[in-house]
Short mmCIF file of C-alpha atoms in Angstrom, two decimals:
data_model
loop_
_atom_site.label_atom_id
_atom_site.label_comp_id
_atom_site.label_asym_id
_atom_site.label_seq_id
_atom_site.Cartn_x
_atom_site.Cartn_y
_atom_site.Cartn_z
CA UNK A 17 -8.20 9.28 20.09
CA UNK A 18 -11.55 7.61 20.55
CA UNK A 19 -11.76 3.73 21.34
CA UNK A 20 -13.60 3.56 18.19
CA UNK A 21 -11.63 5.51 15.85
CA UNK A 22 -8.60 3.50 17.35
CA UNK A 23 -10.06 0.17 16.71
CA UNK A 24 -10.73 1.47 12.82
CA UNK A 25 -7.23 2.79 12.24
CA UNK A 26 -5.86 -0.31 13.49
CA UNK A 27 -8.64 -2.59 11.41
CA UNK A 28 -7.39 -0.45 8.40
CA UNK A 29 -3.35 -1.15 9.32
CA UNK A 30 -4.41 -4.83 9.25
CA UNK A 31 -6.11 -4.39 5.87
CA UNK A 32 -2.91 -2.72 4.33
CA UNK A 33 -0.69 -6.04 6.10
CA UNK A 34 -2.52 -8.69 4.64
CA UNK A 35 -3.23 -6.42 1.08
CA UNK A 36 0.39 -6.17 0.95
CA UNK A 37 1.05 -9.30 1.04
CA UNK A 38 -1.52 -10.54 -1.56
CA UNK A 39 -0.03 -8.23 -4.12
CA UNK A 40 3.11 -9.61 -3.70
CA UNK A 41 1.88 -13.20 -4.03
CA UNK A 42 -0.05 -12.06 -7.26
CA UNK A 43 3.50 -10.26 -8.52
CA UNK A 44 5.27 -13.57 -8.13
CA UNK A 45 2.89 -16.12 -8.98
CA UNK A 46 -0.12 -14.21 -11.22
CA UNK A 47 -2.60 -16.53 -9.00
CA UNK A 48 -6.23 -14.92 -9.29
CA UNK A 49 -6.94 -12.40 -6.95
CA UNK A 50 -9.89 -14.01 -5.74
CA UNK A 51 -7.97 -17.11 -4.91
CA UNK A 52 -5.77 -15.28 -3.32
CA UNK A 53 -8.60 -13.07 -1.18
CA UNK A 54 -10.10 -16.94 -0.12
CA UNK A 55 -6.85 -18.63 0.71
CA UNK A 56 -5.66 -15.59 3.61
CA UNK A 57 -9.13 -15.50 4.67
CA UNK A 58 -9.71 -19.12 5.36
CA UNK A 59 -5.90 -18.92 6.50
CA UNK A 60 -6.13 -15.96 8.80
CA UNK A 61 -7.73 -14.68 12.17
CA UNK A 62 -9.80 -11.96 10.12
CA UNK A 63 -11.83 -10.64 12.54
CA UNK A 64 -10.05 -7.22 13.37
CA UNK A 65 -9.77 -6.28 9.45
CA UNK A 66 -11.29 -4.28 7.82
CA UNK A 67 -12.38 -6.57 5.41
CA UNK A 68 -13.97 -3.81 3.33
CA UNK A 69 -10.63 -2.19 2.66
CA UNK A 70 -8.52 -5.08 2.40
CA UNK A 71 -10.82 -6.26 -0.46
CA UNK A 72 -10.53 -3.20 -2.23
CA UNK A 73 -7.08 -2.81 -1.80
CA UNK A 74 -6.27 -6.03 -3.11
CA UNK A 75 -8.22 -5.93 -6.27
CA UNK A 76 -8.25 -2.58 -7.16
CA UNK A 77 -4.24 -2.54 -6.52
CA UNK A 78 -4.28 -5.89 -8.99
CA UNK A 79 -6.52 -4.29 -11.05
CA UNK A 80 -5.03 -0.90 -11.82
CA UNK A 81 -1.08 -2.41 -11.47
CA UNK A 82 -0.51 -0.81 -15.00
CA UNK A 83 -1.29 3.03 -14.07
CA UNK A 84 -0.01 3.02 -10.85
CA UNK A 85 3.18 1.64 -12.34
CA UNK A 86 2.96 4.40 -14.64
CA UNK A 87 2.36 7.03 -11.71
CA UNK A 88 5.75 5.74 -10.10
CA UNK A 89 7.94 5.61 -12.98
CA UNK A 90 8.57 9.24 -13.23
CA UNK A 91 9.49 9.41 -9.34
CA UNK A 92 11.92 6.08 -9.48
CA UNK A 93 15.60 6.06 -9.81
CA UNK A 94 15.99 2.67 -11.15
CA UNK A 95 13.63 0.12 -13.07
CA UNK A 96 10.85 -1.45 -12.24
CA UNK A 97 12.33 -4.86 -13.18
CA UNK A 98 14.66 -3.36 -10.82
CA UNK A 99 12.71 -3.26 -7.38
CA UNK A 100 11.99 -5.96 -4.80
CA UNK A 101 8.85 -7.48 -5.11
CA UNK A 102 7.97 -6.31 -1.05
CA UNK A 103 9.26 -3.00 -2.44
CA UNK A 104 7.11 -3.01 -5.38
CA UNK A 105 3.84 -4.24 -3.68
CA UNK A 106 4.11 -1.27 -0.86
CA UNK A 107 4.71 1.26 -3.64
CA UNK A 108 1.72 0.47 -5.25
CA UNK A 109 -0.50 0.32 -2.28
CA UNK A 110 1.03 3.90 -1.39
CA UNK A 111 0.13 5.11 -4.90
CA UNK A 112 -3.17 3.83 -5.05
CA UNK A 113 -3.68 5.22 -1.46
CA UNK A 114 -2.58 8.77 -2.58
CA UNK A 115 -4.45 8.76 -5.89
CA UNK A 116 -7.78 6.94 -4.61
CA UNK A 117 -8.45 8.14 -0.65
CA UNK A 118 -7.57 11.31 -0.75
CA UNK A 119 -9.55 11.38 2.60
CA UNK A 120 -6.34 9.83 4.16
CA UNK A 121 -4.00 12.57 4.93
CA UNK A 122 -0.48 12.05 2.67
CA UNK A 123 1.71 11.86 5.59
CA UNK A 124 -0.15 8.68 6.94
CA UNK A 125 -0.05 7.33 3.44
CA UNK A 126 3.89 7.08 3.72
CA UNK A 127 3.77 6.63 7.12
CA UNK A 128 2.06 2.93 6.49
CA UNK A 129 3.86 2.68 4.06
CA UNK A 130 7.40 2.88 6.02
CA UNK A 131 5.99 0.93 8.74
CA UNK A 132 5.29 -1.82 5.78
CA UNK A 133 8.51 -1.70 4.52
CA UNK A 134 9.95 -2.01 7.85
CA UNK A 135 7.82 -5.19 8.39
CA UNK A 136 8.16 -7.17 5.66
CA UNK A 137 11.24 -5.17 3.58
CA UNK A 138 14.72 -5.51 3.17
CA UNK A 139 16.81 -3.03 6.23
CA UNK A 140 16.61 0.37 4.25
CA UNK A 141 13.82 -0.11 2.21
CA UNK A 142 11.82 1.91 3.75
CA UNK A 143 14.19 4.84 3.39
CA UNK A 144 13.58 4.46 -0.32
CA UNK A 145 9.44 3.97 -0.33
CA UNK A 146 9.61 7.33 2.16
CA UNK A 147 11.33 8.64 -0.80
CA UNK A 148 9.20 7.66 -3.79
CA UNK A 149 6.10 8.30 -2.28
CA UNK A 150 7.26 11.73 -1.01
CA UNK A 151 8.38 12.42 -4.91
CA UNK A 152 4.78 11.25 -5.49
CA UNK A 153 2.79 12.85 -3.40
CA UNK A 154 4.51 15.97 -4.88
CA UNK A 155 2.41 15.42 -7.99
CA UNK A 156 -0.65 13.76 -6.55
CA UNK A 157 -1.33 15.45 -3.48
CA UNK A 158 0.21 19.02 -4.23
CA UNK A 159 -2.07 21.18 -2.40
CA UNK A 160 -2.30 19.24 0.50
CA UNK A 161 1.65 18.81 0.60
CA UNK A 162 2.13 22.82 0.03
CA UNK A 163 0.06 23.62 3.41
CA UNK A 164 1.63 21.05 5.30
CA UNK A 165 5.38 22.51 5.07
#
């Protein structure tokens, strides 16, 4: 892997952290996104994000919380009400990921997914987002999930 294409995967990881993050905050406190967007970037050595992303991540995330809720519903064994918020926040950065960038390959979807989970989740949760987002990606990304097994 090129320096380059290095230095944009891991600008893009970033992105995801600090997304993640500001989705939860907006779950438990309905602060406005933008305030939100302001705050970690005046709070936060932003210089190897991918700003780009993160922004669209964040607000589009925010934005479209409804029907990505209603993509995961189907694929969840429990309530929404139900989940942890850090459970809930990296679901719904995976399903926006699979429905929006289908660019990004599925398998890295859940992979930064789990490796979100591991960071900020409980000790298994990233068992269970491996498992929802697999369930999803079943409907989202069928094709591409047919070829790859």
């Amino acid at each position: 892997m090129s320096q380059t294409l290095q230095a944009t995967y891991a600008a893009k990881r970033k992105a995801r952290r600090f997304a993640v993050q500001g989705i939860y905050e907006w779950q438990m406190s309905h602060n406005p996104v933008h305030e939100i967007e302001a705050r970690t970037r005046a709070d936060n050595a932003m210089h190897k994000v991918d700003l780009g992303y993160y922004h669209e991540l964040l607000t589009q995330v925010v934005a479209n919380s409804a029907s990505l809720d209603e993509l995961l519903i189907p694929v969840l064994d429990r309530e929404l009400t139900a989940l942890d918020g850090v459970e809930l926040a990296t679901l719904r950065l995976g399903a926006y990921e699979l429905q929006e960038h289908l660019e990004i390959p599925y398998r890295v979807v859940l992979d930064e997914a789990i490796e979100l989970a591991k960071h900020f989740g409980g000790a298994d949760s990233h068992k269970y987002i491996n498992g929802v987002l697999d369930r999803l990606a079943t409907t989202l990304r069928a094709a591409e999930k047919q070829q790859a097994n």
